[in-house]
């Protein structure tokens, strides 16, 4: 039996023991010759082994046992032996026939489970699972969590919730759990404060607003205006969400409970105009009220009077007589006829709204049915869902309704909070609408909680916005913080340099000092330094107007950049750009160095020589040099001395042209054939970057390693159902095509608009 089998056998036997006896402290059981299992005096399970795997692993694992569950609590990497546990418990050692080790008589301080797990989450605050275990440990404190519990238990529980929700504020289920805890300890007043904190942290959570309103109804049932005010706040935040039907159900239910049918009709009037899940059910509810309740209860007095006057002003329909007789003259309308006509008019008024809503829902259904995880989680999201969010945003933006666009962005940023591309996109959309303050708030939200400084792109965009808004010191601080965290990030170096250049256009000393410091540091590789050297020379040339100083920069660093295509292309193009009488000499000198000194590939040299031939034809003073270069470049193999006989150490594939910096801080110091280009990461390129995952396969070195998601893992992710901590049901949408899925003809296994939702939000 392998060790995994041993473990599950242990679990099975131990649960049987726990079911039949409460006190297991000090007991020892042996379930396999290679694995020993026992309990220390505190009742904690201790395992040790003497076969190879356990000795090599050197693990001591503690467990907390509860009826029906076994939860791993602590893993200590310190070296141990199979007898280590006996040393801390003489009674246990004697029971098992092991002599007590009296060589070390110093008392051993035992840390509590709560202290152990605090150490773990403080050492690695991104470890979501450890936070969950910490919460469970705090909840299971000895003495329980009641108003009469020890004060330290209550304080510990609050501290755990506060720290966890500061790190993961989008976990709405834990806000509800925190509020329930305060309700038990201190009553509804303190619980309401937690709910308020929660709806600020995750304002677009349909579930949290629904639970908050339910809490308000239960504990403040007499304050109708306060309850309605809370519902209206919730409607402003989540009312347009496609999955807001749970919230609207609660609102309608409340108004019915107080028998205010005028308000019920007003709420339903709002709902049937919104493209949401189960919209048809709300329209059916509207019709039921319209047909069963007295019409005067459903309309305000002003509305009823208006409809009544219109109906009375309409001539009654003549009563048909028998065959051969004249129609009877119209009689005055009865009260029942008036009310029926008013009902018909009201119904017809809302049918058009319902039809329009039906069409809007159909357009969005193709995207909604592909959303499998609308809540936040640190687990990686699969590629099809990311693609669906991008397309959904594209669609909503094409519709042009700014309110609905903003609602969808906020929804997306719950499920995709760890993907900076969506934060960037949202901020850019806000800027396009001249809402720079809102864009600034988006950046602050992103960098404060979700996107670490090891992913600097979004902070660089934020610093550019701060500079535009006149917040110069704030922008400078952002650059400095990134430089401290990621000193080798070339994009930051260049943007910071040009930021200081814009601040002091007449004095380039600060800007040039940044480049000089980068070149002198050990954080850049040779390719990155080649890029910085070229930018240094360009800044001297463009902003100081000194061609000779710029040329000296190239000349002084030529031997350091022998294999850099980017360096030599830019030096060559720099010389081509001059118009003095010596331009031909300088260009020739650079070409001769490229041919005879550098280690560039043969193909790169041929490309440069082709450009040189164009220069000689258009600006050269003699044809003989042109003919010589042309023959060596395009002539027979025997005379292609440079192209074919000279061995090169760098192949072309190792130095491909690139339009941007690589995100690992290195520069691909090349240029496209048309010329050198700026290494600014384009939005499209940044969208392709994988997100920040706190406990995913990321390197501890931060931004220096960002593995891409493989196709295999993406496929596996689609096939694996992830059990979310809040026990949300997962969608089981079938394989029917999206275009065929409509609210009236829904494929098997998808949402039915005429049925209550099984998944919620």
Short mmCIF file of N, CA and C in Angstrom, two decimals, residues 155-305:
data_model
loop_
_atom_site.label_atom_id
_atom_site.label_comp_id
_atom_site.label_asym_id
_atom_site.label_seq_id
_atom_site.Cartn_x
_atom_site.Cartn_y
_atom_site.Cartn_z
N UNK A 155 -11.70 38.90 20.12
CA UNK A 155 -10.71 39.79 19.51
C UNK A 155 -9.96 39.09 18.39
N UNK A 156 -9.57 37.84 18.62
CA UNK A 156 -8.86 37.08 17.59
C UNK A 156 -9.72 36.91 16.34
N UNK A 157 -11.00 36.60 16.54
CA UNK A 157 -11.89 36.41 15.39
C UNK A 157 -12.02 37.69 14.58
N UNK A 158 -12.17 38.81 15.25
CA UNK A 158 -12.28 40.09 14.53
C UNK A 158 -11.00 40.41 13.78
N UNK A 159 -9.87 40.15 14.41
CA UNK A 159 -8.60 40.45 13.75
C UNK A 159 -8.43 39.59 12.50
N UNK A 160 -8.81 38.32 12.59
CA UNK A 160 -8.69 37.44 11.43
C UNK A 160 -9.58 37.94 10.30
N UNK A 161 -10.84 38.26 10.61
CA UNK A 161 -11.75 38.75 9.57
C UNK A 161 -11.24 40.05 8.95
N UNK A 162 -10.79 40.97 9.80
CA UNK A 162 -10.33 42.26 9.29
C UNK A 162 -9.14 42.10 8.35
N UNK A 163 -8.17 41.29 8.76
CA UNK A 163 -6.98 41.10 7.94
C UNK A 163 -7.30 40.35 6.65
N UNK A 164 -8.13 39.35 6.75
CA UNK A 164 -8.49 38.57 5.56
C UNK A 164 -9.25 39.42 4.55
N UNK A 165 -10.23 40.19 5.01
CA UNK A 165 -11.06 40.98 4.10
C UNK A 165 -10.33 42.20 3.57
N UNK A 166 -9.27 42.63 4.25
CA UNK A 166 -8.42 43.67 3.68
C UNK A 166 -7.62 43.12 2.51
N UNK A 167 -7.27 41.84 2.60
CA UNK A 167 -6.50 41.20 1.52
C UNK A 167 -7.40 40.73 0.40
N UNK A 168 -8.59 40.20 0.75
CA UNK A 168 -9.51 39.66 -0.26
C UNK A 168 -10.89 40.30 -0.08
N UNK A 169 -11.03 41.57 -0.42
CA UNK A 169 -12.30 42.28 -0.14
C UNK A 169 -13.47 41.83 -1.00
N UNK A 170 -13.23 41.10 -2.08
CA UNK A 170 -14.31 40.70 -2.98
C UNK A 170 -14.98 39.40 -2.57
N UNK A 171 -14.55 38.81 -1.45
CA UNK A 171 -15.15 37.56 -0.98
C UNK A 171 -16.40 37.88 -0.17
N UNK A 172 -17.52 38.07 -0.86
CA UNK A 172 -18.75 38.55 -0.22
C UNK A 172 -19.25 37.58 0.84
N UNK A 173 -19.00 36.28 0.65
CA UNK A 173 -19.48 35.32 1.64
C UNK A 173 -18.89 35.53 3.01
N UNK A 174 -17.65 36.00 3.06
CA UNK A 174 -17.01 36.24 4.35
C UNK A 174 -17.48 37.54 4.99
N UNK A 175 -17.92 38.50 4.19
CA UNK A 175 -18.56 39.69 4.78
C UNK A 175 -19.85 39.27 5.49
N UNK A 176 -20.60 38.39 4.85
CA UNK A 176 -21.83 37.89 5.49
C UNK A 176 -21.49 37.12 6.75
N UNK A 177 -20.46 36.30 6.71
CA UNK A 177 -20.07 35.54 7.89
C UNK A 177 -19.61 36.47 9.02
N UNK A 178 -18.88 37.51 8.68
CA UNK A 178 -18.43 38.49 9.68
C UNK A 178 -19.63 39.20 10.31
N UNK A 179 -20.60 39.59 9.47
CA UNK A 179 -21.79 40.27 9.99
C UNK A 179 -22.57 39.34 10.92
N UNK A 180 -22.69 38.08 10.55
CA UNK A 180 -23.39 37.13 11.42
C UNK A 180 -22.67 36.97 12.75
N UNK A 181 -21.34 36.96 12.71
CA UNK A 181 -20.56 36.87 13.95
C UNK A 181 -20.84 38.07 14.86
N UNK A 182 -20.83 39.27 14.30
CA UNK A 182 -21.09 40.47 15.12
C UNK A 182 -22.53 40.49 15.60
N UNK A 183 -23.45 39.97 14.81
CA UNK A 183 -24.84 39.90 15.24
C UNK A 183 -24.96 39.02 16.48
N UNK A 184 -24.23 37.93 16.51
CA UNK A 184 -24.25 37.04 17.66
C UNK A 184 -23.59 37.67 18.88
N UNK A 185 -22.50 38.38 18.66
CA UNK A 185 -21.72 38.92 19.78
C UNK A 185 -22.31 40.22 20.32
N UNK A 186 -22.63 41.16 19.42
CA UNK A 186 -23.03 42.49 19.88
C UNK A 186 -24.37 42.97 19.37
N UNK A 187 -25.00 42.21 18.50
CA UNK A 187 -26.33 42.59 18.07
C UNK A 187 -26.36 43.27 16.71
N UNK A 188 -27.55 43.68 16.26
CA UNK A 188 -27.73 44.18 14.89
C UNK A 188 -27.01 45.48 14.58
N UNK A 189 -26.76 46.31 15.58
CA UNK A 189 -26.09 47.59 15.29
C UNK A 189 -24.69 47.37 14.75
N UNK A 190 -23.91 46.52 15.43
CA UNK A 190 -22.56 46.23 14.96
C UNK A 190 -22.58 45.42 13.67
N UNK A 191 -23.55 44.53 13.53
CA UNK A 191 -23.65 43.75 12.30
C UNK A 191 -23.91 44.66 11.10
N UNK A 192 -24.74 45.68 11.31
CA UNK A 192 -25.04 46.61 10.22
C UNK A 192 -23.78 47.35 9.77
N UNK A 193 -22.90 47.66 10.72
CA UNK A 193 -21.65 48.32 10.36
C UNK A 193 -20.79 47.43 9.44
N UNK A 194 -20.79 46.14 9.72
CA UNK A 194 -20.03 45.22 8.87
C UNK A 194 -20.64 45.16 7.48
N UNK A 195 -21.97 45.10 7.41
CA UNK A 195 -22.62 45.12 6.10
C UNK A 195 -22.26 46.38 5.32
N UNK A 196 -22.22 47.51 6.00
CA UNK A 196 -21.87 48.76 5.33
C UNK A 196 -20.45 48.71 4.78
N UNK A 197 -19.55 48.16 5.58
CA UNK A 197 -18.18 48.00 5.08
C UNK A 197 -18.14 47.07 3.87
N UNK A 198 -18.96 46.04 3.92
CA UNK A 198 -18.97 45.08 2.83
C UNK A 198 -19.47 45.66 1.52
N UNK A 199 -20.57 46.42 1.56
CA UNK A 199 -21.12 46.96 0.31
C UNK A 199 -20.29 48.11 -0.22
N UNK A 200 -19.40 48.65 0.60
CA UNK A 200 -18.43 49.62 0.08
C UNK A 200 -17.29 48.88 -0.62
N UNK A 201 -16.86 47.77 -0.02
CA UNK A 201 -15.74 47.01 -0.59
C UNK A 201 -16.13 46.33 -1.89
N UNK A 202 -17.34 45.81 -1.97
CA UNK A 202 -17.79 45.11 -3.19
C UNK A 202 -19.21 45.60 -3.48
N UNK A 203 -19.28 46.80 -4.02
CA UNK A 203 -20.56 47.49 -4.18
C UNK A 203 -21.47 46.83 -5.19
N UNK A 204 -20.94 46.00 -6.08
CA UNK A 204 -21.78 45.40 -7.11
C UNK A 204 -22.08 43.93 -6.83
N UNK A 205 -22.05 43.54 -5.56
CA UNK A 205 -22.39 42.16 -5.20
C UNK A 205 -23.89 42.04 -4.99
N UNK A 206 -24.57 41.35 -5.90
CA UNK A 206 -26.00 41.14 -5.79
C UNK A 206 -26.32 40.38 -4.50
N UNK A 207 -25.54 39.36 -4.21
CA UNK A 207 -25.80 38.54 -3.01
C UNK A 207 -25.67 39.35 -1.73
N UNK A 208 -24.63 40.15 -1.63
CA UNK A 208 -24.41 40.90 -0.39
C UNK A 208 -25.50 41.94 -0.18
N UNK A 209 -25.91 42.63 -1.25
CA UNK A 209 -27.01 43.60 -1.11
C UNK A 209 -28.30 42.89 -0.74
N UNK A 210 -28.55 41.74 -1.33
CA UNK A 210 -29.77 40.99 -1.01
C UNK A 210 -29.77 40.56 0.45
N UNK A 211 -28.63 40.05 0.93
CA UNK A 211 -28.53 39.63 2.32
C UNK A 211 -28.64 40.81 3.27
N UNK A 212 -28.05 41.93 2.89
CA UNK A 212 -28.12 43.14 3.72
C UNK A 212 -29.58 43.61 3.85
N UNK A 213 -30.29 43.63 2.73
CA UNK A 213 -31.69 44.07 2.78
C UNK A 213 -32.53 43.10 3.61
N UNK A 214 -32.26 41.79 3.47
CA UNK A 214 -32.97 40.82 4.30
C UNK A 214 -32.69 41.03 5.78
N UNK A 215 -31.43 41.32 6.11
CA UNK A 215 -31.06 41.63 7.50
C UNK A 215 -31.83 42.86 8.00
N UNK A 216 -31.93 43.88 7.17
CA UNK A 216 -32.61 45.12 7.57
C UNK A 216 -34.10 44.85 7.81
N UNK A 217 -34.72 44.06 6.96
CA UNK A 217 -36.13 43.74 7.12
C UNK A 217 -36.35 42.97 8.41
N UNK A 218 -35.45 42.04 8.71
CA UNK A 218 -35.62 41.19 9.90
C UNK A 218 -35.44 41.95 11.20
N UNK A 219 -34.49 42.86 11.24
CA UNK A 219 -34.15 43.49 12.53
C UNK A 219 -34.64 44.93 12.66
N UNK A 220 -35.10 45.53 11.58
CA UNK A 220 -35.62 46.90 11.65
C UNK A 220 -36.93 46.99 10.86
N UNK A 221 -37.81 46.04 11.12
CA UNK A 221 -39.03 45.90 10.32
C UNK A 221 -39.96 47.11 10.44
N UNK A 222 -39.87 47.88 11.50
CA UNK A 222 -40.77 49.02 11.68
C UNK A 222 -40.32 50.24 10.89
N UNK A 223 -39.08 50.29 10.52
CA UNK A 223 -38.55 51.47 9.82
C UNK A 223 -38.64 51.25 8.31
N UNK A 224 -39.86 51.43 7.77
CA UNK A 224 -40.09 51.15 6.35
C UNK A 224 -39.28 52.06 5.44
N UNK A 225 -39.16 53.32 5.82
CA UNK A 225 -38.42 54.25 4.96
C UNK A 225 -36.94 53.88 4.88
N UNK A 226 -36.38 53.46 6.03
CA UNK A 226 -34.97 53.06 6.02
C UNK A 226 -34.78 51.82 5.14
N UNK A 227 -35.72 50.89 5.22
CA UNK A 227 -35.62 49.67 4.40
C UNK A 227 -35.72 50.02 2.93
N UNK A 228 -36.68 50.88 2.59
CA UNK A 228 -36.82 51.28 1.18
C UNK A 228 -35.60 52.06 0.71
N UNK A 229 -35.05 52.88 1.58
CA UNK A 229 -33.84 53.61 1.21
C UNK A 229 -32.68 52.67 0.91
N UNK A 230 -32.57 51.59 1.71
CA UNK A 230 -31.51 50.61 1.47
C UNK A 230 -31.74 49.88 0.15
N UNK A 231 -33.00 49.52 -0.12
CA UNK A 231 -33.30 48.86 -1.40
C UNK A 231 -32.95 49.77 -2.57
N UNK A 232 -33.22 51.05 -2.45
CA UNK A 232 -32.90 51.96 -3.55
C UNK A 232 -31.39 52.10 -3.74
N UNK A 233 -30.64 52.09 -2.64
CA UNK A 233 -29.17 52.10 -2.76
C UNK A 233 -28.69 50.85 -3.47
N UNK A 234 -29.28 49.73 -3.09
CA UNK A 234 -28.91 48.49 -3.74
C UNK A 234 -29.27 48.49 -5.22
N UNK A 235 -30.44 49.02 -5.55
CA UNK A 235 -30.86 49.06 -6.95
C UNK A 235 -29.92 49.92 -7.78
N UNK A 236 -29.42 50.99 -7.19
CA UNK A 236 -28.47 51.86 -7.91
C UNK A 236 -27.16 51.14 -8.18
N UNK A 237 -26.79 50.20 -7.32
CA UNK A 237 -25.51 49.51 -7.47
C UNK A 237 -25.60 48.21 -8.25
N UNK A 238 -26.69 47.47 -8.08
CA UNK A 238 -26.76 46.14 -8.72
C UNK A 238 -28.02 45.94 -9.55
N UNK A 239 -28.88 46.94 -9.62
CA UNK A 239 -30.16 46.76 -10.30
C UNK A 239 -30.05 46.42 -11.76
N UNK A 240 -28.99 46.85 -12.43
CA UNK A 240 -28.82 46.58 -13.86
C UNK A 240 -28.01 45.32 -14.13
N UNK A 241 -27.52 44.68 -13.10
CA UNK A 241 -26.77 43.44 -13.29
C UNK A 241 -27.67 42.37 -13.91
N UNK A 242 -27.13 41.63 -14.87
CA UNK A 242 -27.94 40.62 -15.56
C UNK A 242 -28.47 39.58 -14.58
N UNK A 243 -27.77 39.35 -13.48
CA UNK A 243 -28.19 38.35 -12.50
C UNK A 243 -28.78 38.98 -11.24
N UNK A 244 -29.39 40.14 -11.40
CA UNK A 244 -29.92 40.86 -10.23
C UNK A 244 -31.32 40.40 -9.85
N UNK A 245 -31.84 39.33 -10.44
CA UNK A 245 -33.21 38.91 -10.15
C UNK A 245 -33.40 38.56 -8.68
N UNK A 246 -32.36 38.05 -8.01
CA UNK A 246 -32.48 37.73 -6.58
C UNK A 246 -32.76 38.99 -5.76
N UNK A 247 -32.05 40.05 -6.10
CA UNK A 247 -32.27 41.31 -5.39
C UNK A 247 -33.67 41.84 -5.64
N UNK A 248 -34.10 41.84 -6.90
CA UNK A 248 -35.44 42.36 -7.21
C UNK A 248 -36.53 41.50 -6.59
N UNK A 249 -36.31 40.19 -6.51
CA UNK A 249 -37.27 39.32 -5.82
C UNK A 249 -37.48 39.78 -4.38
N UNK A 250 -36.36 40.08 -3.72
CA UNK A 250 -36.44 40.52 -2.32
C UNK A 250 -37.19 41.85 -2.20
N UNK A 251 -36.95 42.75 -3.15
CA UNK A 251 -37.61 44.06 -3.12
C UNK A 251 -39.12 43.90 -3.32
N UNK A 252 -39.53 43.12 -4.33
CA UNK A 252 -40.96 42.91 -4.59
C UNK A 252 -41.61 42.20 -3.41
N UNK A 253 -40.92 41.21 -2.87
CA UNK A 253 -41.45 40.47 -1.72
C UNK A 253 -41.70 41.40 -0.53
N UNK A 254 -40.79 42.32 -0.30
CA UNK A 254 -40.96 43.26 0.81
C UNK A 254 -42.19 44.14 0.60
N UNK A 255 -42.34 44.71 -0.58
CA UNK A 255 -43.47 45.61 -0.82
C UNK A 255 -44.79 44.85 -0.76
N UNK A 256 -44.80 43.60 -1.19
CA UNK A 256 -46.02 42.80 -1.05
C UNK A 256 -46.34 42.52 0.41
N UNK A 257 -45.26 42.31 1.20
CA UNK A 257 -45.49 41.98 2.61
C UNK A 257 -46.14 43.13 3.37
N UNK A 258 -45.89 44.35 2.94
CA UNK A 258 -46.53 45.51 3.59
C UNK A 258 -47.77 45.94 2.82
N UNK A 259 -48.15 45.15 1.77
CA UNK A 259 -49.37 45.34 0.99
C UNK A 259 -49.46 46.73 0.36
N UNK A 260 -48.35 47.22 -0.08
CA UNK A 260 -48.34 48.49 -0.81
C UNK A 260 -48.22 48.16 -2.29
N UNK A 261 -49.36 47.88 -2.92
CA UNK A 261 -49.35 47.38 -4.29
C UNK A 261 -49.04 48.47 -5.32
N UNK A 262 -49.23 49.69 -4.95
CA UNK A 262 -48.80 50.76 -5.85
C UNK A 262 -47.28 50.72 -6.01
N UNK A 263 -46.59 50.54 -4.90
CA UNK A 263 -45.13 50.44 -4.97
C UNK A 263 -44.69 49.14 -5.66
N UNK A 264 -45.45 48.07 -5.44
CA UNK A 264 -45.13 46.82 -6.13
C UNK A 264 -45.17 47.03 -7.63
N UNK A 265 -46.21 47.69 -8.11
CA UNK A 265 -46.33 47.95 -9.55
C UNK A 265 -45.19 48.84 -10.04
N UNK A 266 -44.80 49.81 -9.24
CA UNK A 266 -43.69 50.69 -9.65
C UNK A 266 -42.38 49.91 -9.76
N UNK A 267 -42.15 49.01 -8.79
CA UNK A 267 -40.92 48.21 -8.84
C UNK A 267 -40.95 47.29 -10.05
N UNK A 268 -42.08 46.62 -10.29
CA UNK A 268 -42.19 45.74 -11.44
C UNK A 268 -42.07 46.51 -12.75
N UNK A 269 -42.59 47.72 -12.75
CA UNK A 269 -42.46 48.58 -13.94
C UNK A 269 -40.99 48.82 -14.27
N UNK A 270 -40.17 49.00 -13.25
CA UNK A 270 -38.73 49.19 -13.47
C UNK A 270 -38.06 47.91 -13.95
N UNK A 271 -38.46 46.79 -13.34
CA UNK A 271 -37.77 45.53 -13.63
C UNK A 271 -37.99 45.09 -15.07
N UNK A 272 -39.23 45.19 -15.56
CA UNK A 272 -39.51 44.64 -16.89
C UNK A 272 -38.88 45.47 -18.01
N UNK A 273 -38.27 46.58 -17.67
CA UNK A 273 -37.54 47.38 -18.66
C UNK A 273 -36.04 47.06 -18.66
N UNK A 274 -35.59 46.19 -17.74
CA UNK A 274 -34.17 45.88 -17.61
C UNK A 274 -33.89 44.49 -18.19
N UNK A 275 -32.91 44.34 -19.07
CA UNK A 275 -32.57 43.01 -19.59
C UNK A 275 -31.82 42.19 -18.53
N UNK A 276 -32.58 41.39 -17.78
CA UNK A 276 -31.99 40.58 -16.72
C UNK A 276 -32.47 39.14 -16.86
N UNK A 277 -31.81 38.27 -16.15
CA UNK A 277 -32.21 36.87 -16.08
C UNK A 277 -33.60 36.79 -15.46
N UNK A 278 -34.47 35.90 -16.00
CA UNK A 278 -35.83 35.67 -15.50
C UNK A 278 -36.72 36.90 -15.65
N UNK A 279 -36.45 37.72 -16.65
CA UNK A 279 -37.27 38.91 -16.88
C UNK A 279 -38.73 38.53 -17.16
N UNK A 280 -38.95 37.37 -17.84
CA UNK A 280 -40.31 36.97 -18.20
C UNK A 280 -41.14 36.67 -16.95
N UNK A 281 -40.51 36.14 -15.93
CA UNK A 281 -41.24 35.84 -14.69
C UNK A 281 -41.77 37.10 -14.04
N UNK A 282 -40.98 38.16 -14.08
CA UNK A 282 -41.43 39.42 -13.48
C UNK A 282 -42.60 40.01 -14.28
N UNK A 283 -42.56 39.85 -15.60
CA UNK A 283 -43.68 40.35 -16.40
C UNK A 283 -44.94 39.53 -16.12
N UNK A 284 -44.77 38.24 -15.89
CA UNK A 284 -45.91 37.40 -15.53
C UNK A 284 -46.48 37.82 -14.19
N UNK A 285 -45.62 38.13 -13.24
CA UNK A 285 -46.07 38.63 -11.94
C UNK A 285 -46.84 39.94 -12.11
N UNK A 286 -46.34 40.78 -13.00
CA UNK A 286 -47.01 42.05 -13.29
C UNK A 286 -48.42 41.79 -13.83
N UNK A 287 -48.56 40.87 -14.74
CA UNK A 287 -49.87 40.56 -15.32
C UNK A 287 -50.82 39.96 -14.29
N UNK A 288 -50.30 39.11 -13.42
CA UNK A 288 -51.14 38.53 -12.38
C UNK A 288 -51.73 39.59 -11.47
N UNK A 289 -50.87 40.52 -11.07
CA UNK A 289 -51.37 41.62 -10.25
C UNK A 289 -52.41 42.44 -11.00
N UNK A 290 -52.14 42.67 -12.26
CA UNK A 290 -53.04 43.50 -13.06
C UNK A 290 -54.41 42.86 -13.21
N UNK A 291 -54.45 41.54 -13.22
CA UNK A 291 -55.72 40.85 -13.46
C UNK A 291 -56.44 40.44 -12.18
N UNK A 292 -55.75 40.41 -11.05
CA UNK A 292 -56.37 39.91 -9.82
C UNK A 292 -56.65 40.98 -8.77
N UNK A 293 -55.87 42.02 -8.76
CA UNK A 293 -56.06 43.07 -7.75
C UNK A 293 -56.95 44.18 -8.30
N UNK A 294 -57.71 44.84 -7.45
CA UNK A 294 -58.48 46.00 -7.92
C UNK A 294 -57.54 47.02 -8.56
N UNK A 295 -57.97 47.53 -9.70
CA UNK A 295 -57.08 48.41 -10.45
C UNK A 295 -56.73 49.67 -9.67
N UNK A 296 -57.63 50.09 -8.79
CA UNK A 296 -57.37 51.30 -8.01
C UNK A 296 -56.21 51.09 -7.03
N UNK A 297 -55.94 49.81 -6.65
CA UNK A 297 -54.82 49.53 -5.75
C UNK A 297 -53.47 49.58 -6.47
N UNK A 298 -53.50 49.45 -7.78
CA UNK A 298 -52.27 49.31 -8.53
C UNK A 298 -51.78 50.63 -9.13
N UNK A 299 -52.62 51.62 -9.10
CA UNK A 299 -52.25 52.91 -9.68
C UNK A 299 -52.40 54.00 -8.64
N UNK A 300 -51.64 55.03 -8.78
CA UNK A 300 -51.83 56.20 -7.93
C UNK A 300 -53.15 56.87 -8.28
N UNK A 301 -53.65 57.69 -7.40
CA UNK A 301 -54.94 58.36 -7.67
C UNK A 301 -54.87 59.21 -8.93
N UNK A 302 -53.74 59.86 -9.16
CA UNK A 302 -53.60 60.67 -10.37
C UNK A 302 -53.63 59.81 -11.62
N UNK A 303 -52.90 58.66 -11.58
CA UNK A 303 -52.89 57.77 -12.73
C UNK A 303 -54.28 57.20 -13.00
N UNK A 304 -54.95 56.78 -11.94
CA UNK A 304 -56.28 56.20 -12.12
C UNK A 304 -57.25 57.23 -12.70
N UNK A 305 -57.22 58.43 -12.19
CA UNK A 305 -58.12 59.48 -12.69
C UNK A 305 -57.86 59.78 -14.16
#
